[in-house]
Tab-separated table of N, CA and C in Angstrom:
chain	number	residue	atom	x	y	z
A	1	MET	N	-37.504	46.777	2.480
A	1	MET	CA	-37.688	46.007	1.255
A	1	MET	C	-36.626	46.441	0.248
A	2	MET	N	-36.003	45.461	-0.384
A	2	MET	CA	-34.955	45.749	-1.361
A	2	MET	C	-35.588	45.978	-2.725
A	3	SER	N	-34.954	46.866	-3.482
A	3	SER	CA	-35.418	47.092	-4.845
A	3	SER	C	-34.890	45.978	-5.742
A	4	ILE	N	-35.351	45.969	-6.974
A	4	ILE	CA	-34.920	44.940	-7.928
A	4	ILE	C	-33.437	45.098	-8.223
A	5	GLU	N	-32.957	46.316	-8.302
A	5	GLU	CA	-31.538	46.562	-8.571
A	5	GLU	C	-30.671	46.067	-7.408
A	6	GLN	N	-31.091	46.335	-6.184
A	6	GLN	CA	-30.347	45.860	-5.022
A	6	GLN	C	-30.351	44.331	-4.953
A	7	THR	N	-31.466	43.719	-5.269
A	7	THR	CA	-31.550	42.264	-5.275
A	7	THR	C	-30.618	41.683	-6.332
A	8	ASN	N	-30.582	42.311	-7.499
A	8	ASN	CA	-29.704	41.853	-8.571
A	8	ASN	C	-28.236	41.964	-8.150
A	9	GLN	N	-27.875	43.065	-7.520
A	9	GLN	CA	-26.491	43.245	-7.056
A	9	GLN	C	-26.141	42.230	-5.963
A	10	LEU	N	-27.090	41.972	-5.084
A	10	LEU	CA	-26.854	41.001	-4.017
A	10	LEU	C	-26.633	39.605	-4.595
A	11	LEU	N	-27.422	39.238	-5.595
A	11	LEU	CA	-27.250	37.935	-6.229
A	11	LEU	C	-25.902	37.847	-6.960
A	12	GLN	N	-25.471	38.928	-7.570
A	12	GLN	CA	-24.166	38.932	-8.236
A	12	GLN	C	-23.033	38.777	-7.213
A	13	LEU	N	-23.159	39.447	-6.079
A	13	LEU	CA	-22.148	39.305	-5.039
A	13	LEU	C	-22.100	37.872	-4.495
A	14	ILE	N	-23.263	37.272	-4.305
A	14	ILE	CA	-23.307	35.887	-3.831
A	14	ILE	C	-22.697	34.956	-4.869
A	15	LEU	N	-22.996	35.185	-6.152
A	15	LEU	CA	-22.420	34.358	-7.211
A	15	LEU	C	-20.895	34.502	-7.253
A	16	ASN	N	-20.402	35.723	-7.093
A	16	ASN	CA	-18.950	35.927	-7.048
A	16	ASN	C	-18.320	35.182	-5.871
A	17	SER	N	-18.971	35.213	-4.728
A	17	SER	CA	-18.457	34.498	-3.560
A	17	SER	C	-18.450	32.994	-3.788
A	18	LEU	N	-19.487	32.481	-4.431
A	18	LEU	CA	-19.540	31.050	-4.704
A	18	LEU	C	-18.469	30.630	-5.714
A	19	ILE	N	-18.224	31.460	-6.709
A	19	ILE	CA	-17.172	31.153	-7.687
A	19	ILE	C	-15.809	31.155	-7.009
A	20	LEU	N	-15.558	32.155	-6.174
A	20	LEU	CA	-14.283	32.195	-5.447
A	20	LEU	C	-14.163	31.002	-4.498
A	21	GLY	N	-15.269	30.593	-3.891
A	21	GLY	CA	-15.250	29.413	-3.035
A	21	GLY	C	-14.900	28.156	-3.821
A	22	GLY	N	-15.426	28.033	-5.033
A	22	GLY	CA	-15.081	26.893	-5.883
A	22	GLY	C	-13.612	26.890	-6.253
A	23	ILE	N	-13.050	28.060	-6.536
A	23	ILE	CA	-11.627	28.164	-6.848
A	23	ILE	C	-10.802	27.785	-5.622
A	24	CYS	N	-11.243	28.234	-4.451
A	24	CYS	CA	-10.543	27.861	-3.209
A	24	CYS	C	-10.538	26.351	-3.014
A	25	VAL	N	-11.649	25.703	-3.290
A	25	VAL	CA	-11.733	24.251	-3.123
A	25	VAL	C	-10.795	23.546	-4.106
A	26	VAL	N	-10.722	24.029	-5.351
A	26	VAL	CA	-9.830	23.408	-6.331
A	26	VAL	C	-8.369	23.561	-5.897
A	27	VAL	N	-7.988	24.759	-5.463
A	27	VAL	CA	-6.617	24.979	-5.002
A	27	VAL	C	-6.336	24.139	-3.761
A	28	LEU	N	-7.313	24.015	-2.892
A	28	LEU	CA	-7.170	23.190	-1.693
A	28	LEU	C	-6.918	21.730	-2.049
A	29	LEU	N	-7.651	21.217	-3.025
A	29	LEU	CA	-7.453	19.835	-3.446
A	29	LEU	C	-6.081	19.629	-4.081
A	30	VAL	N	-5.647	20.581	-4.889
A	30	VAL	CA	-4.322	20.478	-5.521
A	30	VAL	C	-3.234	20.465	-4.451
A	31	LEU	N	-3.336	21.363	-3.486
A	31	LEU	CA	-2.329	21.410	-2.425
A	31	LEU	C	-2.367	20.164	-1.545
A	32	ALA	N	-3.548	19.636	-1.307
A	32	ALA	CA	-3.644	18.407	-0.512
A	32	ALA	C	-2.979	17.240	-1.246
A	33	LEU	N	-3.156	17.171	-2.559
A	33	LEU	CA	-2.494	16.117	-3.329
A	33	LEU	C	-0.981	16.293	-3.332
A	34	ARG	N	-0.527	17.537	-3.458
A	34	ARG	CA	0.917	17.787	-3.428
A	34	ARG	C	1.506	17.434	-2.065
A	35	GLN	N	0.791	17.758	-1.021
A	35	GLN	CA	1.279	17.439	0.319
A	35	GLN	C	1.284	15.924	0.538
A	36	GLN	N	0.297	15.233	0.015
A	36	GLN	CA	0.271	13.774	0.125
A	36	GLN	C	1.447	13.160	-0.632
A	37	ARG	N	1.770	13.725	-1.792
A	37	ARG	CA	2.917	13.216	-2.555
A	37	ARG	C	4.219	13.465	-1.795
A	38	ALA	N	4.365	14.633	-1.190
A	38	ALA	CA	5.565	14.915	-0.397
A	38	ALA	C	5.643	13.979	0.802
A	39	TRP	N	4.522	13.685	1.430
A	39	TRP	CA	4.493	12.753	2.559
A	39	TRP	C	4.954	11.372	2.109
A	40	GLN	N	4.460	10.921	0.942
A	40	GLN	CA	4.853	9.608	0.446
A	40	GLN	C	6.349	9.574	0.121
A	41	GLN	N	6.864	10.644	-0.466
A	41	GLN	CA	8.295	10.707	-0.751
A	41	GLN	C	9.107	10.675	0.538
A	42	LEU	N	8.633	11.361	1.542
A	42	LEU	CA	9.324	11.354	2.828
A	42	LEU	C	9.318	9.949	3.430
A	43	GLN	N	8.232	9.231	3.281
A	43	GLN	CA	8.163	7.856	3.757
A	43	GLN	C	9.144	6.966	2.992
A	44	ASP	N	9.208	7.140	1.666
A	44	ASP	CA	10.120	6.339	0.853
A	44	ASP	C	11.577	6.602	1.229
A	45	ILE	N	11.906	7.876	1.378
A	45	ILE	CA	13.279	8.233	1.746
A	45	ILE	C	13.595	7.701	3.141
A	46	SER	N	12.629	7.775	4.037
A	46	SER	CA	12.837	7.281	5.392
A	46	SER	C	13.084	5.775	5.395
A	47	GLN	N	12.385	5.048	4.541
A	47	GLN	CA	12.607	3.608	4.461
A	47	GLN	C	14.010	3.296	3.953
A	48	VAL	N	14.458	4.049	2.938
A	48	VAL	CA	15.816	3.852	2.427
A	48	VAL	C	16.827	4.172	3.520
A	49	TRP	N	16.582	5.254	4.250
A	49	TRP	CA	17.485	5.636	5.338
A	49	TRP	C	17.526	4.556	6.414
A	50	ASN	N	16.373	4.071	6.818
A	50	ASN	CA	16.314	3.051	7.862
A	50	ASN	C	16.979	1.753	7.414
A	51	ARG	N	16.793	1.383	6.161
A	51	ARG	CA	17.454	0.178	5.649
A	51	ARG	C	18.961	0.354	5.623
A	52	SER	N	19.399	1.566	5.300
A	52	SER	CA	20.849	1.782	5.274
A	52	SER	C	21.408	1.809	6.693
A	53	MET	N	20.650	2.336	7.657
A	53	MET	CA	21.091	2.358	9.046
A	53	MET	C	21.154	0.935	9.618
A	54	ALA	N	20.241	0.092	9.195
A	54	ALA	CA	20.198	-1.268	9.717
A	54	ALA	C	21.220	-2.172	9.034
A	55	GLY	N	21.822	-1.680	7.982
A	55	GLY	CA	22.813	-2.488	7.273
A	55	GLY	C	22.199	-3.396	6.234
A	56	ASP	N	20.910	-3.213	5.908
A	56	ASP	CA	20.262	-4.039	4.902
A	56	ASP	C	20.702	-3.661	3.487
A	57	LEU	N	21.131	-2.433	3.314
A	57	LEU	CA	21.591	-1.982	1.998
A	57	LEU	C	23.102	-2.069	1.938
A	58	PRO	N	23.636	-2.648	0.893
A	58	PRO	CA	25.087	-2.613	0.738
A	58	PRO	C	25.545	-1.186	0.448
A	59	PRO	N	26.778	-0.864	0.765
A	59	PRO	CA	27.256	0.510	0.545
A	59	PRO	C	27.120	0.985	-0.887
A	60	SER	N	27.156	0.068	-1.834
A	60	SER	CA	27.048	0.496	-3.233
A	60	SER	C	25.625	0.916	-3.595
A	61	ASP	N	24.613	0.495	-2.840
A	61	ASP	CA	23.223	0.856	-3.133
A	61	ASP	C	22.745	2.090	-2.378
A	62	ARG	N	23.553	2.657	-1.525
A	62	ARG	CA	23.135	3.821	-0.741
A	62	ARG	C	23.255	5.084	-1.585
A	63	PRO	N	22.196	5.857	-1.665
A	63	PRO	CA	22.282	7.114	-2.412
A	63	PRO	C	23.185	8.101	-1.678
A	64	PRO	N	24.075	8.788	-2.386
A	64	PRO	CA	25.012	9.679	-1.710
A	64	PRO	C	24.374	10.962	-1.201
A	65	ASP	N	23.290	11.392	-1.781
A	65	ASP	CA	22.686	12.666	-1.395
A	65	ASP	C	21.368	12.459	-0.647
A	66	LEU	N	21.295	11.436	0.166
A	66	LEU	CA	20.057	11.116	0.876
A	66	LEU	C	19.680	12.199	1.872
A	67	ARG	N	20.671	12.748	2.564
A	67	ARG	CA	20.383	13.826	3.526
A	67	ARG	C	19.761	15.034	2.829
A	68	GLU	N	20.323	15.397	1.687
A	68	GLU	CA	19.781	16.539	0.944
A	68	GLU	C	18.355	16.264	0.481
A	69	LYS	N	18.099	15.035	0.047
A	69	LYS	CA	16.747	14.680	-0.391
A	69	LYS	C	15.754	14.808	0.755
A	70	VAL	N	16.144	14.325	1.924
A	70	VAL	CA	15.244	14.408	3.077
A	70	VAL	C	14.986	15.865	3.440
A	71	GLN	N	16.025	16.675	3.450
A	71	GLN	CA	15.847	18.087	3.790
A	71	GLN	C	14.973	18.793	2.765
A	72	ASP	N	15.166	18.491	1.475
A	72	ASP	CA	14.352	19.111	0.435
A	72	ASP	C	12.888	18.721	0.560
A	73	VAL	N	12.654	17.444	0.788
A	73	VAL	CA	11.266	16.978	0.888
A	73	VAL	C	10.610	17.508	2.152
A	74	ARG	N	11.336	17.544	3.279
A	74	ARG	CA	10.774	18.096	4.512
A	74	ARG	C	10.455	19.574	4.365
A	75	ARG	N	11.340	20.319	3.714
A	75	ARG	CA	11.100	21.745	3.477
A	75	ARG	C	9.859	21.944	2.615
A	76	ARG	N	9.754	21.160	1.548
A	76	ARG	CA	8.597	21.282	0.668
A	76	ARG	C	7.316	20.877	1.399
A	77	TYR	N	7.387	19.865	2.256
A	77	TYR	CA	6.212	19.438	3.026
A	77	TYR	C	5.745	20.566	3.950
A	78	ARG	N	6.686	21.211	4.639
A	78	ARG	CA	6.318	22.322	5.536
A	78	ARG	C	5.736	23.494	4.754
A	79	GLN	N	6.330	23.820	3.612
A	79	GLN	CA	5.812	24.923	2.804
A	79	GLN	C	4.403	24.625	2.317
A	80	GLU	N	4.173	23.424	1.866
A	80	GLU	CA	2.844	23.084	1.374
A	80	GLU	C	1.821	23.022	2.499
A	81	ARG	N	2.272	22.662	3.696
A	81	ARG	CA	1.364	22.700	4.837
A	81	ARG	C	0.962	24.144	5.154
A	82	GLN	N	1.912	25.074	5.060
A	82	GLN	CA	1.602	26.487	5.277
A	82	GLN	C	0.651	27.008	4.212
A	83	LEU	N	0.889	26.634	2.950
A	83	LEU	CA	0.008	27.065	1.874
A	83	LEU	C	-1.391	26.486	2.052
A	84	LEU	N	-1.456	25.256	2.503
A	84	LEU	CA	-2.746	24.623	2.746
A	84	LEU	C	-3.517	25.374	3.830
A	85	LEU	N	-2.812	25.802	4.850
A	85	LEU	CA	-3.445	26.573	5.921
A	85	LEU	C	-3.966	27.918	5.403
A	86	LEU	N	-3.195	28.563	4.526
A	86	LEU	CA	-3.651	29.830	3.941
A	86	LEU	C	-4.921	29.639	3.115
A	87	VAL	N	-4.996	28.542	2.376
A	87	VAL	CA	-6.194	28.295	1.570
A	87	VAL	C	-7.385	27.988	2.476
A	88	TYR	N	-7.156	27.292	3.583
A	88	TYR	CA	-8.241	27.073	4.546
A	88	TYR	C	-8.771	28.418	5.068
A	89	TYR	N	-7.864	29.337	5.387
A	89	TYR	CA	-8.300	30.658	5.853
A	89	TYR	C	-9.060	31.396	4.757
A	90	ALA	N	-8.584	31.294	3.518
A	90	ALA	CA	-9.274	31.946	2.403
A	90	ALA	C	-10.670	31.369	2.232
A	91	LEU	N	-10.788	30.056	2.347
A	91	LEU	CA	-12.103	29.423	2.218
A	91	LEU	C	-13.029	29.828	3.358
A	92	ALA	N	-12.482	29.919	4.565
A	92	ALA	CA	-13.302	30.337	5.711
A	92	ALA	C	-13.778	31.782	5.543
A	93	ALA	N	-12.883	32.652	5.079
A	93	ALA	CA	-13.282	34.050	4.848
A	93	ALA	C	-14.331	34.128	3.749
A	94	ASN	N	-14.196	33.294	2.734
A	94	ASN	CA	-15.171	33.297	1.653
A	94	ASN	C	-16.527	32.789	2.129
A	95	LEU	N	-16.518	31.754	2.961
A	95	LEU	CA	-17.790	31.271	3.508
A	95	LEU	C	-18.439	32.329	4.400
A	96	GLY	N	-17.609	33.065	5.147
A	96	GLY	CA	-18.138	34.163	5.952
A	96	GLY	C	-18.762	35.242	5.085
A	97	SER	N	-18.120	35.552	3.980
A	97	SER	CA	-18.655	36.545	3.044
A	97	SER	C	-19.998	36.096	2.476
A	98	THR	N	-20.066	34.846	2.059
A	98	THR	CA	-21.312	34.330	1.501
A	98	THR	C	-22.414	34.308	2.561
A	99	GLY	N	-22.059	33.932	3.776
A	99	GLY	CA	-23.044	33.915	4.851
A	99	GLY	C	-23.584	35.310	5.169
A	100	LEU	N	-22.685	36.295	5.181
A	100	LEU	CA	-23.146	37.666	5.446
A	100	LEU	C	-24.037	38.184	4.326
A	101	LEU	N	-23.715	37.810	3.091
A	101	LEU	CA	-24.571	38.230	1.977
A	101	LEU	C	-25.946	37.557	2.055
A	102	ALA	N	-25.964	36.296	2.441
A	102	ALA	CA	-27.248	35.614	2.591
A	102	ALA	C	-28.052	36.228	3.737
A	103	LEU	N	-27.364	36.620	4.788
A	103	LEU	CA	-28.034	37.269	5.913
A	103	LEU	C	-28.600	38.634	5.504
A	104	ARG	N	-27.915	39.301	4.594
A	104	ARG	CA	-28.379	40.616	4.113
A	104	ARG	C	-29.723	40.501	3.399
A	105	ALA	N	-29.987	39.355	2.814
A	105	ALA	CA	-31.275	39.169	2.143
A	105	ALA	C	-32.427	39.217	3.144
A	106	PHE	N	-32.141	38.904	4.417
A	106	PHE	CA	-33.203	38.896	5.429
A	106	PHE	C	-33.169	40.100	6.360
A	107	VAL	N	-31.972	40.660	6.569
A	107	VAL	CA	-31.824	41.794	7.476
A	107	VAL	C	-31.512	43.036	6.644
A	108	PRO	N	-32.316	44.061	6.711
A	108	PRO	CA	-32.095	45.247	5.875
A	108	PRO	C	-31.057	46.211	6.463
A	109	TRP	N	-29.836	45.758	6.592
A	109	TRP	CA	-28.756	46.605	7.095
A	109	TRP	C	-27.606	46.562	6.104
A	110	ASN	N	-27.219	47.696	5.554
A	110	ASN	CA	-26.201	47.758	4.514
A	110	ASN	C	-24.786	47.498	5.048
A	111	GLY	N	-24.603	47.549	6.347
A	111	GLY	CA	-23.307	47.246	6.928
A	111	GLY	C	-22.892	45.798	6.691
A	112	LEU	N	-23.873	44.919	6.506
A	112	LEU	CA	-23.565	43.524	6.208
A	112	LEU	C	-22.864	43.382	4.854
A	113	ILE	N	-23.226	44.219	3.904
A	113	ILE	CA	-22.584	44.165	2.587
A	113	ILE	C	-21.138	44.632	2.690
A	114	VAL	N	-20.902	45.678	3.471
A	114	VAL	CA	-19.532	46.162	3.652
A	114	VAL	C	-18.683	45.092	4.343
A	115	ALA	N	-19.222	44.484	5.385
A	115	ALA	CA	-18.487	43.417	6.079
A	115	ALA	C	-18.246	42.236	5.146
A	116	SER	N	-19.231	41.921	4.329
A	116	SER	CA	-19.079	40.831	3.379
A	116	SER	C	-17.982	41.129	2.361
A	117	LEU	N	-17.912	42.355	1.905
A	117	LEU	CA	-16.862	42.728	0.948
A	117	LEU	C	-15.476	42.670	1.585
A	118	VAL	N	-15.387	43.003	2.856
A	118	VAL	CA	-14.093	42.893	3.558
A	118	VAL	C	-13.667	41.427	3.620
A	119	PHE	N	-14.606	40.540	3.959
A	119	PHE	CA	-14.293	39.109	3.978
A	119	PHE	C	-13.927	38.602	2.584
A	120	PHE	N	-14.673	39.070	1.574
A	120	PHE	CA	-14.409	38.638	0.201
A	120	PHE	C	-13.022	39.078	-0.249
A	121	LEU	N	-12.664	40.326	0.027
A	121	LEU	CA	-11.337	40.809	-0.369
A	121	LEU	C	-10.221	40.102	0.391
A	122	SER	N	-10.437	39.838	1.675
A	122	SER	CA	-9.405	39.106	2.415
A	122	SER	C	-9.258	37.684	1.876
A	123	SER	N	-10.357	37.064	1.503
A	123	SER	CA	-10.297	35.735	0.903
A	123	SER	C	-9.563	35.775	-0.432
A	124	LEU	N	-9.850	36.766	-1.231
A	124	LEU	CA	-9.193	36.906	-2.533
A	124	LEU	C	-7.699	37.158	-2.365
A	125	ILE	N	-7.329	38.012	-1.428
A	125	ILE	CA	-5.913	38.307	-1.196
A	125	ILE	C	-5.177	37.069	-0.703
A	126	LEU	N	-5.774	36.329	0.227
A	126	LEU	CA	-5.141	35.100	0.714
A	126	LEU	C	-4.970	34.072	-0.398
A	127	LEU	N	-5.978	33.936	-1.232
A	127	LEU	CA	-5.895	32.972	-2.325
A	127	LEU	C	-4.834	33.390	-3.337
A	128	LEU	N	-4.796	34.668	-3.692
A	128	LEU	CA	-3.767	35.142	-4.623
A	128	LEU	C	-2.375	34.989	-4.029
A	129	TRP	N	-2.221	35.278	-2.752
A	129	TRP	CA	-0.924	35.121	-2.087
A	129	TRP	C	-0.474	33.659	-2.133
A	130	THR	N	-1.413	32.764	-1.898
A	130	THR	CA	-1.092	31.336	-1.932
A	130	THR	C	-0.671	30.904	-3.331
A	131	VAL	N	-1.416	31.315	-4.337
A	131	VAL	CA	-1.088	30.921	-5.706
A	131	VAL	C	0.249	31.516	-6.121
A	132	LEU	N	0.510	32.768	-5.759
A	132	LEU	CA	1.803	33.379	-6.097
A	132	LEU	C	2.956	32.664	-5.399
A	133	ARG	N	2.772	32.290	-4.138
A	133	ARG	CA	3.823	31.537	-3.434
A	133	ARG	C	4.024	30.166	-4.057
A	134	LEU	N	2.954	29.548	-4.506
A	134	LEU	CA	3.054	28.252	-5.162
A	134	LEU	C	3.806	28.365	-6.484
A	135	ILE	N	3.519	29.408	-7.242
A	135	ILE	CA	4.236	29.636	-8.498
A	135	ILE	C	5.692	29.952	-8.229
A	136	ALA	N	5.953	30.801	-7.246
A	136	ALA	CA	7.340	31.138	-6.907
A	136	ALA	C	8.093	29.910	-6.427
A	137	GLN	N	7.438	29.044	-5.689
A	137	GLN	CA	8.072	27.806	-5.221
A	137	GLN	C	8.429	26.930	-6.416
A	138	GLY	N	7.561	26.864	-7.405
A	138	GLY	CA	7.848	26.067	-8.595
A	138	GLY	C	8.964	26.660	-9.430
A	139	LEU	N	9.022	27.984	-9.508
A	139	LEU	CA	10.088	28.629	-10.285
A	139	LEU	C	11.420	28.580	-9.561
A	140	ARG	N	11.380	28.604	-8.240
A	140	ARG	CA	12.596	28.624	-7.438
A	140	ARG	C	13.254	27.250	-7.365
A	141	THR	N	12.496	26.197	-7.602
A	141	THR	CA	13.019	24.846	-7.486
A	141	THR	C	13.981	24.571	-8.634
A	142	PRO	N	15.265	24.337	-8.342
A	142	PRO	CA	16.204	24.025	-9.413
A	142	PRO	C	15.897	22.669	-10.053
A	143	SER	N	16.473	22.437	-11.195
A	143	SER	CA	16.176	21.207	-11.935
A	143	SER	C	16.596	19.970	-11.145
A	144	ARG	N	17.638	20.064	-10.310
A	144	ARG	CA	18.057	18.920	-9.511
A	144	ARG	C	16.955	18.546	-8.532
A	145	GLN	N	16.334	19.548	-7.920
A	145	GLN	CA	15.275	19.253	-6.956
A	145	GLN	C	14.010	18.786	-7.668
A	146	ARG	N	13.779	19.252	-8.883
A	146	ARG	CA	12.622	18.760	-9.624
A	146	ARG	C	12.754	17.279	-9.897
A	147	SER	N	13.976	16.824	-10.133
A	147	SER	CA	14.171	15.406	-10.380
A	147	SER	C	13.997	14.595	-9.094
A	148	LEU	N	14.137	15.231	-7.935
A	148	LEU	CA	13.963	14.525	-6.665
A	148	LEU	C	12.500	14.242	-6.375
A	149	ARG	N	11.609	14.919	-7.064
A	149	ARG	CA	10.187	14.728	-6.781
A	149	ARG	C	9.749	13.302	-7.058
A	150	ARG	N	10.396	12.661	-8.002
A	150	ARG	CA	10.065	11.278	-8.305
A	150	ARG	C	11.186	10.381	-7.805
A	151	LEU	N	11.172	10.107	-6.549
A	151	LEU	CA	12.173	9.239	-5.956
A	151	LEU	C	11.797	7.797	-6.273
A	152	PRO	N	12.691	7.046	-6.895
A	152	PRO	CA	12.340	5.657	-7.203
A	152	PRO	C	12.227	4.841	-5.928
A	153	ARG	N	11.480	3.773	-6.017
A	153	ARG	CA	11.310	2.891	-4.864
A	153	ARG	C	12.657	2.323	-4.437
A	154	ARG	N	13.491	2.022	-5.379
A	154	ARG	CA	14.818	1.516	-5.090
A	154	ARG	C	15.794	2.405	-5.834
A	155	SER	N	16.667	3.053	-5.117
A	155	SER	CA	17.598	3.990	-5.727
A	155	SER	C	18.612	3.248	-6.585
A	156	ALA	N	19.126	3.976	-7.573
A	156	ALA	CA	20.124	3.394	-8.465
A	156	ALA	C	21.413	3.162	-7.691
A	157	PRO	N	22.140	2.081	-7.991
A	157	PRO	CA	23.372	1.807	-7.267
A	157	PRO	C	24.439	2.853	-7.561
A	158	THR	N	25.230	3.127	-6.564
A	158	THR	CA	26.333	4.049	-6.714
A	158	THR	C	27.574	3.417	-6.100
A	159	VAL	N	28.737	3.870	-6.515
A	159	VAL	CA	29.973	3.250	-6.041
A	159	VAL	C	30.630	4.072	-4.941
A	160	ILE	N	29.984	5.125	-4.496
A	160	ILE	CA	30.561	5.972	-3.461
A	160	ILE	C	30.229	5.381	-2.096
A	161	PRO	N	31.219	4.900	-1.360
A	161	PRO	CA	30.928	4.385	-0.016
A	161	PRO	C	30.689	5.536	0.952
A	162	LEU	N	29.697	5.394	1.758
A	162	LEU	CA	29.360	6.426	2.737
A	162	LEU	C	29.814	5.967	4.108
A	163	ARG	N	30.580	6.800	4.757
A	163	ARG	CA	31.095	6.460	6.084
A	163	ARG	C	30.272	7.157	7.150
A	164	GLY	N	30.122	6.513	8.281
A	164	GLY	CA	29.447	7.136	9.413
A	164	GLY	C	27.937	7.036	9.376
A	165	TRP	N	27.370	6.268	8.485
A	165	TRP	CA	25.921	6.192	8.392
A	165	TRP	C	25.310	5.495	9.592
A	166	ARG	N	25.998	4.561	10.150
A	166	ARG	CA	25.428	3.824	11.277
A	166	ARG	C	25.376	4.670	12.538
A	167	ARG	N	26.241	5.650	12.644
A	167	ARG	CA	26.275	6.478	13.852
A	167	ARG	C	25.362	7.691	13.750
A	168	SER	N	24.844	7.986	12.562
A	168	SER	CA	24.032	9.182	12.369
A	168	SER	C	22.657	9.006	12.985
A	169	PRO	N	22.094	10.094	13.484
A	169	PRO	CA	20.720	10.030	14.008
A	169	PRO	C	19.739	9.926	12.845
A	170	PRO	N	18.521	9.506	13.110
A	170	PRO	CA	17.531	9.433	12.035
A	170	PRO	C	17.271	10.828	11.471
A	171	LEU	N	17.039	10.879	10.163
A	171	LEU	CA	16.824	12.162	9.507
A	171	LEU	C	15.418	12.705	9.704
A	172	VAL	N	14.462	11.849	9.871
A	172	VAL	CA	13.081	12.290	9.994
A	172	VAL	C	12.754	12.414	11.467
A	173	SER	N	12.483	13.642	11.887
A	173	SER	CA	12.167	13.855	13.294
A	173	SER	C	10.715	13.482	13.555
A	174	PRO	N	10.358	13.206	14.791
A	174	PRO	CA	8.969	12.871	15.076
A	174	PRO	C	8.034	14.070	14.936
A	175	ASP	N	8.593	15.292	14.805
A	175	ASP	CA	7.746	16.470	14.694
A	175	ASP	C	7.120	16.579	13.308
A	176	TYR	N	7.880	16.307	12.261
A	176	TYR	CA	7.397	16.487	10.897
A	176	TYR	C	7.621	15.261	10.123
A	177	PRO	N	6.758	14.784	9.508
A	177	PRO	CA	5.642	14.015	10.037
A	177	PRO	C	6.177	12.772	10.723
A	178	PRO	N	5.363	11.983	11.351
A	178	PRO	CA	5.879	10.816	12.068
A	178	PRO	C	6.571	9.852	11.102
A	179	GLN	N	7.662	9.284	11.565
A	179	GLN	CA	8.426	8.383	10.709
A	179	GLN	C	7.997	6.944	10.935
A	180	PRO	N	8.186	6.103	9.913
A	180	PRO	CA	7.881	4.700	10.129
A	180	PRO	C	8.899	4.066	11.054
A	181	GLU	N	8.554	2.912	11.605
A	181	GLU	CA	9.465	2.261	12.528
A	181	GLU	C	10.736	1.860	11.809
A	182	ARG	N	11.824	1.949	12.522
A	182	ARG	CA	13.111	1.611	11.942
A	182	ARG	C	13.230	0.107	11.772
A	183	LEU	N	13.815	-0.264	10.667
A	183	LEU	CA	14.016	-1.685	10.390
A	183	LEU	C	15.326	-2.134	11.015
A	184	ARG	N	15.310	-3.212	11.703
A	184	ARG	CA	16.545	-3.751	12.296
A	184	ARG	C	16.594	-5.221	12.080
């Protein structure tokens, strides 16, 4: 039988786990939205690329730095996918911590609290690592790349003719993420 003090501590630990779980869910939603935005940008850039490969775009309408844009967006998509995976692990560790604490209410073994604290700390470390990487990614992004985040549906015309575009392979590989069908 647990004393009132032990019950109070157990409830505080469960409340801490639930609060951390809520923070994990918020970070998970933010990262999912960022990844969806990167996916949409990759689709937009891919459409511009496919139109330029098919000859639908005149040379004056082709953006000169399209390759760099695709590489930047693909890199950001992969990074955000990794961060999303870390938050999933943090959430799973947090759910494990909460489950062990709930189990402790029924099983009088103090080892469950120690195991729960290990899960809680691993969840906290993973979440902090993810947030720090997200902040570092935002600080590391130069102003040119920040402006690439909002790729217009139709790029501004430029007078630089690009040679060799028809012979180039598609920029979006089928590995990350699937590309739309090429327009011909």
